[in-house]
Amino acid sequence: MASGEIDTVLAYLQNHHEQYRKELIQFLQIPSISALSTHKEDVHRAATWLAHRLQAAGVPHVRIEETPGHPIVFGEVITDPHRPTVLVYGHYDVQPVDPLDQWTNPPFSPTIIDNILYARGSSDDKGQVYMQVIAAEAWLKTGTLPVNLKFLFEGEEEIGSVHLEHYIQTHQEELRADLAVISDTPMFAAGVPAVCYGLRGLAALEIHVEGPYQDLHSGVFGGAVANPAHVLAQIIASLHDDEGRVTVPGFYDDVDGLSEEERKNFAALPFDEEEFRQSTGSPALYGEAGYTTLERIWTRPTLEVNGMWAGFIGEGRKTIIPQSAHAKISCRLVPHQDPQKILNQVNQFITDQCPPTVKLRIDRGEGDPGTVTPLDHFATQAAVQAIRAVYHQDAAFIRMGGSIPVVVTFDQVLNIPTVLLGFALPDENFHAPNEHFHLENFDKGAETIATLWQILGQTHHHQGGTHVNP
Amino acid sequence: MASGEIDTVLAYLQNHHEQYRKELIQFLQIPSISALSTHKEDVHRAATWLAHRLQAAGVPHVRIEETPGHPIVFGEVITDPHRPTVLVYGHYDVQPVDPLDQWTNPPFSPTIIDNILYARGSSDDKGQVYMQVIAAEAWLKTGTLPVNLKFLFEGEEEIGSVHLEHYIQTHQEELRADLAVISDTPMFAAGVPAVCYGLRGLAALEIHVEGPYQDLHSGVFGGAVANPAHVLAQIIASLHDDEGRVTVPGFYDDVDGLSEEERKNFAALPFDEEEFRQSTGSPALYGEAGYTTLERIWTRPTLEVNGMWAGFIGEGRKTIIPQSAHAKISCRLVPHQDPQKILNQVNQFITDQCPPTVKLRIDRGEGDPGTVTPLDHFATQAAVQAIRAVYHQDAAFIRMGGSIPVVVTFDQVLNIPTVLLGFALPDENFHAPNEHFHLENFDKGAETIATLWQILGQTHHHQGGTHVNP
């Protein structure tokens, strides 16, 4: 390892410490709230700031790509076509700030207290995007960047990445890379840097159970026709068994078994079940028999009612048989489960449960598969090495229960794996008042990323993409 | 039977045919909508009209009794303390008229087409109240009224009889009678005059299942805590078995078995199950195994979800575990079931079903018992004779699945049975646009009531009250 070169790079980062603080504060002062049309100009201003900053860092090719919504900032630095190419993704838009009165400091007046930076977007995701910029700059100003970098920064992540997939579809050649790196996730906990190698997918549907043509008087008709709310309750109740397993036939067929290594890794994490329970407010933890809490949320599929409604839900009493009953349901999927197949199975099972005394309608929603990058993948291992070099400790291998749709797009469209290398902390109030970012992790995060480029530059594995079903 | 005297009474009614049409139209022109404060004066005007009309009929003691809401009209004619005393109940307030654009003729511009009178309140209940007035008048103007009559007409029936029970409680001596007669119900069908001898009661409660302290992200937490919507669905599903029976232990303990005579009576009614099904719009009829549809709605208790809600019920998708899930439940009760005992049983059963992974809260509502007046009760038999005399056919013995709280009050406070002798038809659009009343039934109804007074005047049974639990 050319330790001399990385030392120079890290020294550059340290020497520009004050400048980077000031610039990050500038970036965070721009209220780039993508959800509010009144901030459309601000979002554009943030894109321009970021594009200029990439150019200043030494990235030769930078463009602001307009979309029907907010722009995409694309940047590219190719040092040697034979070196690995990394696609760096992030977003420069932020969440709205309501309720404003709960912020101790105004959300767009960044304030540093005890080395913690308070501002909307500090950890999600401007702070982490800016880490990527300065890590590249440190290499470009001091030596030879050991990898090729492509930057893809969007301004619509907080509103569902409306135009991103189309952009990726239509710019496949330009975006070609060996892997993607995203810094938009948290570490496992303070002091526990982590590589996240798996995400759950999603499959959603809505059930509509319809009975009479209108609400019926429960005195005049009660006892003579099926109550759609009862039928819906029976259907929902039939979807799980007594041990928390989903009863839909075939639901678990394609689920990857949990390896002994993963179980050991998870069990070794500093995770306190009681603390976790308290954070939810639930009187008890509950889930599929045979799995720990982390295993349940990271590696097991779920089927959850997100909402349901029937009949009279106002104040007081209305003695009716509801005309209809409805439920929104979504499944969290794990790698190798095909969302369409799962939707078919759930659809079929619900149809089979439904008696002929009501009419059933199911609206199938969209689905995304879960993703996982193998632990022994060169990209995963490179991230582990980078963390060890900077933190002097082993990275935690974690997964996440949620979904990041762009990871699925990178896999399915670009056929590349993604490494999730985030430096926020789980309790830094993303999407909430008083969002903040521990600057210690900002500094170490930039160092880790710079180190990752060095390690990847020495790697010439070209394995397949992230494991995604099918 | 003094057939001469009743003939004179019936002739009087026929001779005043035109006057009665005109007066009924006057009464119906007053928009006495009790629910709308803008019509408060109109409600009072209707009370005044009715009080004056009772006086004009020859009722010597008439009072308008103010309440904190709309007034009660009380009238009394005591011909002989040794004769039976009948308490006649009705209401002169009407339902709102929305949606107004669905009325063919304006609701308060009564219009007669093909001997059908269209107006709000025509059948529910001003037309039937007015029948009671003219039946008394025909006796008072031509001979000696064979019973003592007390009239209790309220102006708040359509808003829940807010002040009626208090009035009855505080005027027990004044209201003392041998039986009550109410004309506020339909016949079984056109051409099928009926005596309704049973009503169901009601017991209501609300269930609240609470899990986490707020909605949780279903990716981050899904699989690790109990979903309150699932728990509520399981509770609701557990309340009925596969054959439509309520599973709550003890629920049927106090239910009166259906007598062979009742089963035969119901089976003999001109009831078309398919026509009934079509009127509901449900794809199939469904109910407790072992009972016909009429038996189910008239003589069997039910437990129905009137409304339920949990989580996100707006448009689109929100992948959450709901913080809580809620259901409004009401039971229709049959005679001898004690509402408090039923609420205790349901409460206990639901509590037993609820797992410790959520918190459960149950709000007990109010309850009213069901009521039944025996078929061989002198009041029931007198009504049957009156119908036979006027319609030249046997009355149908029917029950109703709904509740009429004043019947319970009459039983519990005044200890008297009630005969429900109504002359509307089930499809005359009570509470809906184009409410109407077949004037043929108005005429025959008044005759039947006049005849009933004659028959009761010859009766000197003094049996107990309506059968009510306990």
PDB file of N, CA and C in Angstrom, chain A residues 21 24 45 51 54 81 92 119 172-173 188 238 292 295 341 387 402 438 441 450 454:
ATOM      1  N   ARG A  21     -15.474  23.171   7.183  1.00  0.00           N
ATOM      2  CA  ARG A  21     -16.563  23.521   8.101  1.00  0.00           C
ATOM      3  C   ARG A  21     -17.372  24.676   7.507  1.00  0.00           C
ATOM      4  N   LEU A  24     -19.326  23.665   4.345  1.00  0.00           N
ATOM      5  CA  LEU A  24     -20.490  22.814   4.651  1.00  0.00           C
ATOM      6  C   LEU A  24     -21.634  23.683   5.190  1.00  0.00           C
ATOM      7  N   ARG A  45     -30.396  26.332  -6.592  1.00  0.00           N
ATOM      8  CA  ARG A  45     -29.211  27.004  -6.061  1.00  0.00           C
ATOM      9  C   ARG A  45     -28.259  25.999  -5.400  1.00  0.00           C
ATOM     10  N   ALA A  51     -22.374  21.727  -7.972  1.00  0.00           N
ATOM     11  CA  ALA A  51     -21.662  21.546  -9.245  1.00  0.00           C
ATOM     12  C   ALA A  51     -20.366  22.378  -9.249  1.00  0.00           C
ATOM     13  N   LEU A  54     -17.814  20.757  -7.016  1.00  0.00           N
ATOM     14  CA  LEU A  54     -17.175  19.587  -7.642  1.00  0.00           C
ATOM     15  C   LEU A  54     -16.092  20.047  -8.611  1.00  0.00           C
ATOM     16  N   PRO A  81      -8.683   4.309 -17.529  1.00  0.00           N
ATOM     17  CA  PRO A  81      -9.796   3.393 -17.843  1.00  0.00           C
ATOM     18  C   PRO A  81      -9.585   1.991 -17.271  1.00  0.00           C
ATOM     19  N   TYR A  92     -28.893  16.160  -2.614  1.00  0.00           N
ATOM     20  CA  TYR A  92     -28.667  17.480  -2.029  1.00  0.00           C
ATOM     21  C   TYR A  92     -29.979  18.155  -1.630  1.00  0.00           C
ATOM     22  N   ALA A 119     -28.459  21.347  11.693  1.00  0.00           N
ATOM     23  CA  ALA A 119     -29.070  21.994  10.517  1.00  0.00           C
ATOM     24  C   ALA A 119     -29.865  20.936   9.757  1.00  0.00           C
ATOM     25  N   GLN A 172     -27.178   4.964 -19.366  1.00  0.00           N
ATOM     26  CA  GLN A 172     -26.497   3.767 -18.872  1.00  0.00           C
ATOM     27  C   GLN A 172     -25.005   3.764 -19.221  1.00  0.00           C
ATOM     28  N   GLU A 173     -24.711   4.193 -20.445  1.00  0.00           N
ATOM     29  CA  GLU A 173     -23.303   4.143 -20.872  1.00  0.00           C
ATOM     30  C   GLU A 173     -22.476   5.115 -20.025  1.00  0.00           C
ATOM     31  N   PHE A 188     -24.056   1.764  12.789  1.00  0.00           N
ATOM     32  CA  PHE A 188     -24.945   0.986  13.647  1.00  0.00           C
ATOM     33  C   PHE A 188     -25.254   1.748  14.934  1.00  0.00           C
ATOM     34  N   SER A 238     -56.161 -14.169   9.228  1.00  0.00           N
ATOM     35  CA  SER A 238     -55.687 -15.432   8.642  1.00  0.00           C
ATOM     36  C   SER A 238     -54.294 -15.312   8.036  1.00  0.00           C
ATOM     37  N   THR A 292     -34.091 -13.504  16.357  1.00  0.00           N
ATOM     38  CA  THR A 292     -33.878 -12.349  17.230  1.00  0.00           C
ATOM     39  C   THR A 292     -34.474 -11.112  16.564  1.00  0.00           C
ATOM     40  N   GLU A 295     -32.478 -10.021  13.534  1.00  0.00           N
ATOM     41  CA  GLU A 295     -32.721 -10.962  12.433  1.00  0.00           C
ATOM     42  C   GLU A 295     -34.093 -10.714  11.809  1.00  0.00           C
ATOM     43  N   LYS A 341     -44.161 -12.267  -7.677  1.00  0.00           N
ATOM     44  CA  LYS A 341     -44.560 -13.604  -7.222  1.00  0.00           C
ATOM     45  C   LYS A 341     -45.232 -13.514  -5.845  1.00  0.00           C
ATOM     46  N   ILE A 387     -12.523   1.080   6.781  1.00  0.00           N
ATOM     47  CA  ILE A 387     -12.969   1.390   8.147  1.00  0.00           C
ATOM     48  C   ILE A 387     -11.899   0.996   9.156  1.00  0.00           C
ATOM     49  N   GLY A 402     -35.376  -1.317   5.856  1.00  0.00           N
ATOM     50  CA  GLY A 402     -36.060  -0.494   4.861  1.00  0.00           C
ATOM     51  C   GLY A 402     -35.554  -0.763   3.455  1.00  0.00           C
ATOM     52  N   HIS A 438     -22.760  14.471  13.860  1.00  0.00           N
ATOM     53  CA  HIS A 438     -21.565  14.524  14.700  1.00  0.00           C
ATOM     54  C   HIS A 438     -20.358  14.744  13.791  1.00  0.00           C
ATOM     55  N   ASN A 441     -17.706  12.178  13.041  1.00  0.00           N
ATOM     56  CA  ASN A 441     -17.979  11.171  12.012  1.00  0.00           C
ATOM     57  C   ASN A 441     -17.878  11.762  10.612  1.00  0.00           C
ATOM     58  N   ALA A 450     -11.770   8.434   1.408  1.00  0.00           N
ATOM     59  CA  ALA A 450     -10.493   8.615   0.710  1.00  0.00           C
ATOM     60  C   ALA A 450      -9.671   7.315   0.751  1.00  0.00           C
ATOM     61  N   GLN A 454      -8.310   4.397  -2.256  1.00  0.00           N
ATOM     62  CA  GLN A 454      -6.980   3.803  -2.361  1.00  0.00           C
ATOM     63  C   GLN A 454      -7.048   2.277  -2.427  1.00  0.00           C
TER      64      GLN A 454
END
